[in-house]
PDB file of C-alpha atoms in Angstrom:
ATOM      1  CA  UNK E 197       0.000   0.000   0.000  1.00  0.00           C
ATOM      2  CA  UNK E 198       2.934   2.350   0.406  1.00  0.00           C
ATOM      3  CA  UNK E 199       2.911   3.657  -3.125  1.00  0.00           C
ATOM      4  CA  UNK E 200       3.624   7.243  -4.152  1.00  0.00           C
ATOM      5  CA  UNK E 201       0.455   9.281  -4.212  1.00  0.00           C
ATOM      6  CA  UNK E 202      -0.592  12.814  -5.050  1.00  0.00           C
ATOM      7  CA  UNK E 203      -3.726  12.488  -2.924  1.00  0.00           C
ATOM      8  CA  UNK E 204      -2.391  14.459   0.053  1.00  0.00           C
ATOM      9  CA  UNK E 205      -1.154  17.230  -2.257  1.00  0.00           C
ATOM     10  CA  UNK E 206      -4.556  17.468  -3.936  1.00  0.00           C
ATOM     11  CA  UNK E 207      -6.572  17.294  -0.702  1.00  0.00           C
ATOM     12  CA  UNK E 208      -4.626  20.187   0.846  1.00  0.00           C
ATOM     13  CA  UNK E 209      -5.580  22.491  -2.025  1.00  0.00           C
ATOM     14  CA  UNK E 210      -9.369  23.059  -2.188  1.00  0.00           C
ATOM     15  CA  UNK E 211      -9.331  24.512  -5.711  1.00  0.00           C
ATOM     16  CA  UNK E 212      -7.432  21.495  -7.017  1.00  0.00           C
ATOM     17  CA  UNK E 213      -9.706  19.115  -5.137  1.00  0.00           C
ATOM     18  CA  UNK E 214     -12.819  20.734  -6.664  1.00  0.00           C
ATOM     19  CA  UNK E 215     -11.248  20.372 -10.099  1.00  0.00           C
ATOM     20  CA  UNK E 216     -10.190  16.742  -9.603  1.00  0.00           C
ATOM     21  CA  UNK E 217     -13.372  15.449  -7.890  1.00  0.00           C
ATOM     22  CA  UNK E 218     -15.478  15.049 -11.077  1.00  0.00           C
ATOM     23  CA  UNK E 219     -12.516  13.436 -12.828  1.00  0.00           C
ATOM     24  CA  UNK E 220     -12.128  11.050  -9.906  1.00  0.00           C
ATOM     25  CA  UNK E 221     -15.809  10.082  -9.954  1.00  0.00           C
ATOM     26  CA  UNK E 222     -15.702   9.545 -13.719  1.00  0.00           C
ATOM     27  CA  UNK E 223     -12.643   7.305 -13.392  1.00  0.00           C
ATOM     28  CA  UNK E 224     -14.205   5.216 -10.627  1.00  0.00           C
ATOM     29  CA  UNK E 225     -17.288   4.684 -12.764  1.00  0.00           C
ATOM     30  CA  UNK E 226     -15.253   3.912 -15.888  1.00  0.00           C
ATOM     31  CA  UNK E 227     -13.128   1.359 -14.016  1.00  0.00           C
ATOM     32  CA  UNK E 228     -16.180  -0.922 -13.977  1.00  0.00           C
ATOM     33  CA  UNK E 229     -15.659  -2.594 -10.618  1.00  0.00           C
ATOM     34  CA  UNK E 230     -18.880  -1.079  -9.267  1.00  0.00           C
ATOM     35  CA  UNK E 231     -20.816  -2.722 -12.096  1.00  0.00           C
ATOM     36  CA  UNK E 232     -19.603  -6.083 -10.750  1.00  0.00           C
ATOM     37  CA  UNK E 233     -20.719  -5.217  -7.223  1.00  0.00           C
ATOM     38  CA  UNK E 234     -17.198  -4.652  -5.887  1.00  0.00           C
ATOM     39  CA  UNK E 235     -15.813  -1.903  -3.672  1.00  0.00           C
ATOM     40  CA  UNK E 236     -12.473  -0.179  -4.228  1.00  0.00           C
ATOM     41  CA  UNK E 237     -10.792  -2.059  -1.359  1.00  0.00           C
ATOM     42  CA  UNK E 238     -11.842  -5.378  -2.906  1.00  0.00           C
ATOM     43  CA  UNK E 239      -9.290  -4.678  -5.656  1.00  0.00           C
ATOM     44  CA  UNK E 240      -6.285  -4.617  -3.285  1.00  0.00           C
ATOM     45  CA  UNK E 241      -4.078  -7.657  -4.049  1.00  0.00           C
ATOM     46  CA  UNK E 242      -3.749 -10.141  -1.187  1.00  0.00           C
ATOM     47  CA  UNK E 243      -0.076 -10.856  -1.870  1.00  0.00           C
ATOM     48  CA  UNK E 244       1.596  -8.907   0.927  1.00  0.00           C
ATOM     49  CA  UNK E 245       1.700  -9.985   4.552  1.00  0.00           C
ATOM     50  CA  UNK E 246       0.308  -6.609   5.597  1.00  0.00           C
ATOM     51  CA  UNK E 247      -2.863  -7.143   3.565  1.00  0.00           C
ATOM     52  CA  UNK E 248      -3.232 -10.726   4.801  1.00  0.00           C
ATOM     53  CA  UNK E 249      -2.973  -9.522   8.394  1.00  0.00           C
ATOM     54  CA  UNK E 250      -5.514  -6.770   7.678  1.00  0.00           C
ATOM     55  CA  UNK E 251      -7.908  -9.375   6.260  1.00  0.00           C
ATOM     56  CA  UNK E 252      -7.564 -11.394   9.463  1.00  0.00           C
ATOM     57  CA  UNK E 253      -8.459  -8.281  11.482  1.00  0.00           C
ATOM     58  CA  UNK E 254     -11.670  -7.639   9.556  1.00  0.00           C
ATOM     59  CA  UNK E 255     -14.903  -8.202  11.479  1.00  0.00           C
ATOM     60  CA  UNK E 256     -16.524 -11.530  10.481  1.00  0.00           C
ATOM     61  CA  UNK E 257     -19.491  -9.863   8.745  1.00  0.00           C
ATOM     62  CA  UNK E 258     -17.221  -7.612   6.654  1.00  0.00           C
ATOM     63  CA  UNK E 259     -14.991 -10.577   5.735  1.00  0.00           C
ATOM     64  CA  UNK E 260     -18.030 -12.625   4.665  1.00  0.00           C
ATOM     65  CA  UNK E 261     -19.392  -9.734   2.599  1.00  0.00           C
ATOM     66  CA  UNK E 262     -16.005  -9.298   0.910  1.00  0.00           C
ATOM     67  CA  UNK E 263     -15.816 -12.986  -0.072  1.00  0.00           C
ATOM     68  CA  UNK E 264     -19.403 -12.845  -1.334  1.00  0.00           C
ATOM     69  CA  UNK E 265     -18.672  -9.780  -3.486  1.00  0.00           C
ATOM     70  CA  UNK E 266     -15.515 -11.366  -4.926  1.00  0.00           C
ATOM     71  CA  UNK E 267     -17.257 -14.666  -5.750  1.00  0.00           C
ATOM     72  CA  UNK E 268     -20.219 -12.896  -7.318  1.00  0.00           C
ATOM     73  CA  UNK E 269     -17.882 -10.729  -9.427  1.00  0.00           C
ATOM     74  CA  UNK E 270     -15.957 -13.832 -10.496  1.00  0.00           C
ATOM     75  CA  UNK E 271     -19.185 -15.537 -11.578  1.00  0.00           C
ATOM     76  CA  UNK E 272     -20.212 -12.449 -13.558  1.00  0.00           C
ATOM     77  CA  UNK E 273     -16.799 -12.364 -15.184  1.00  0.00           C
ATOM     78  CA  UNK E 274     -17.038 -16.029 -16.210  1.00  0.00           C
ATOM     79  CA  UNK E 275     -20.493 -15.434 -17.679  1.00  0.00           C
ATOM     80  CA  UNK E 276     -19.343 -12.212 -19.433  1.00  0.00           C
ATOM     81  CA  UNK E 277     -22.221 -10.344 -17.816  1.00  0.00           C
ATOM     82  CA  UNK E 278     -22.651  -7.370 -15.518  1.00  0.00           C
ATOM     83  CA  UNK E 279     -24.925  -7.254 -12.515  1.00  0.00           C
ATOM     84  CA  UNK E 280     -28.369  -5.696 -12.902  1.00  0.00           C
ATOM     85  CA  UNK E 281     -28.380  -1.934 -12.377  1.00  0.00           C
ATOM     86  CA  UNK E 282     -30.019  -2.216  -8.934  1.00  0.00           C
ATOM     87  CA  UNK E 283     -27.181  -4.472  -7.685  1.00  0.00           C
ATOM     88  CA  UNK E 284     -24.308  -2.183  -8.772  1.00  0.00           C
ATOM     89  CA  UNK E 285     -22.294  -0.708  -5.917  1.00  0.00           C
ATOM     90  CA  UNK E 286     -23.541   2.808  -5.315  1.00  0.00           C
ATOM     91  CA  UNK E 287     -20.908   5.532  -4.808  1.00  0.00           C
ATOM     92  CA  UNK E 288     -22.085   6.120  -1.236  1.00  0.00           C
ATOM     93  CA  UNK E 289     -21.655   2.388  -0.456  1.00  0.00           C
ATOM     94  CA  UNK E 290     -18.142   2.335  -1.923  1.00  0.00           C
ATOM     95  CA  UNK E 291     -16.398   3.179   1.329  1.00  0.00           C
ATOM     96  CA  UNK E 292     -12.938   2.138   2.462  1.00  0.00           C
ATOM     97  CA  UNK E 293     -13.011  -0.763   4.884  1.00  0.00           C
ATOM     98  CA  UNK E 294      -9.608  -2.403   4.420  1.00  0.00           C
ATOM     99  CA  UNK E 295      -7.308   0.569   3.748  1.00  0.00           C
ATOM    100  CA  UNK E 296      -7.595   2.044   7.279  1.00  0.00           C
ATOM    101  CA  UNK E 297      -6.611  -1.317   8.780  1.00  0.00           C
ATOM    102  CA  UNK E 298      -3.660  -1.585   6.382  1.00  0.00           C
ATOM    103  CA  UNK E 299      -2.478   1.917   7.332  1.00  0.00           C
ATOM    104  CA  UNK E 300      -2.789   0.996  11.011  1.00  0.00           C
ATOM    105  CA  UNK E 301      -0.685  -2.146  10.496  1.00  0.00           C
ATOM    106  CA  UNK E 302       1.954  -0.204   8.556  1.00  0.00           C
ATOM    107  CA  UNK E 303       2.101   2.362  11.381  1.00  0.00           C
ATOM    108  CA  UNK E 304       2.517  -0.464  13.913  1.00  0.00           C
ATOM    109  CA  UNK E 305       5.346  -1.973  11.851  1.00  0.00           C
ATOM    110  CA  UNK E 306       7.049   1.405  11.574  1.00  0.00           C
ATOM    111  CA  UNK E 307       6.731   1.965  15.314  1.00  0.00           C
ATOM    112  CA  UNK E 308       8.139  -1.518  15.996  1.00  0.00           C
ATOM    113  CA  UNK E 309      11.116  -0.809  13.707  1.00  0.00           C
ATOM    114  CA  UNK E 310      11.722   2.548  15.399  1.00  0.00           C
ATOM    115  CA  UNK E 311      11.684   0.921  18.827  1.00  0.00           C
ATOM    116  CA  UNK E 312      14.043  -1.873  17.749  1.00  0.00           C
ATOM    117  CA  UNK E 313      16.595   0.631  16.449  1.00  0.00           C
ATOM    118  CA  UNK E 314      16.381   2.846  19.523  1.00  0.00           C
ATOM    119  CA  UNK E 315      19.391   2.765  21.848  1.00  0.00           C
ATOM    120  CA  UNK E 316      19.250   3.506  25.527  1.00  0.00           C
ATOM    121  CA  UNK E 317      22.129   5.511  26.962  1.00  0.00           C
ATOM    122  CA  UNK E 318      23.004   5.667  30.646  1.00  0.00           C
ATOM    123  CA  UNK E 319      23.347   9.040  32.259  1.00  0.00           C
ATOM    124  CA  UNK E 320      26.718   9.639  33.828  1.00  0.00           C
TER     125      UNK E 320
END
């Protein structure tokens, strides 16, 4: 998840954020994952240990829903069909559920590394 991003730069500048928001919404819609019933965090690859740990920390209901969405999208992909319009993921339902946990785990790892490197010096 630690990839370079311009998001913080854009968010800090309201005029740039207003200009980029419609472009962002268009891109999310054009990506097509919502038409398969997926959320943005469903697209995060499960290859890193950080993501696997985050998946283990998900509440059971959220984990079940994620597996259901992935299986349903896979079935749609095999059938070369999209979900009916009423089953598409709405923009207001497309919230981040895995990214905050991943950021928390990365912060914990960074803190652990900082503490391991720390040296304690005796006062004389």
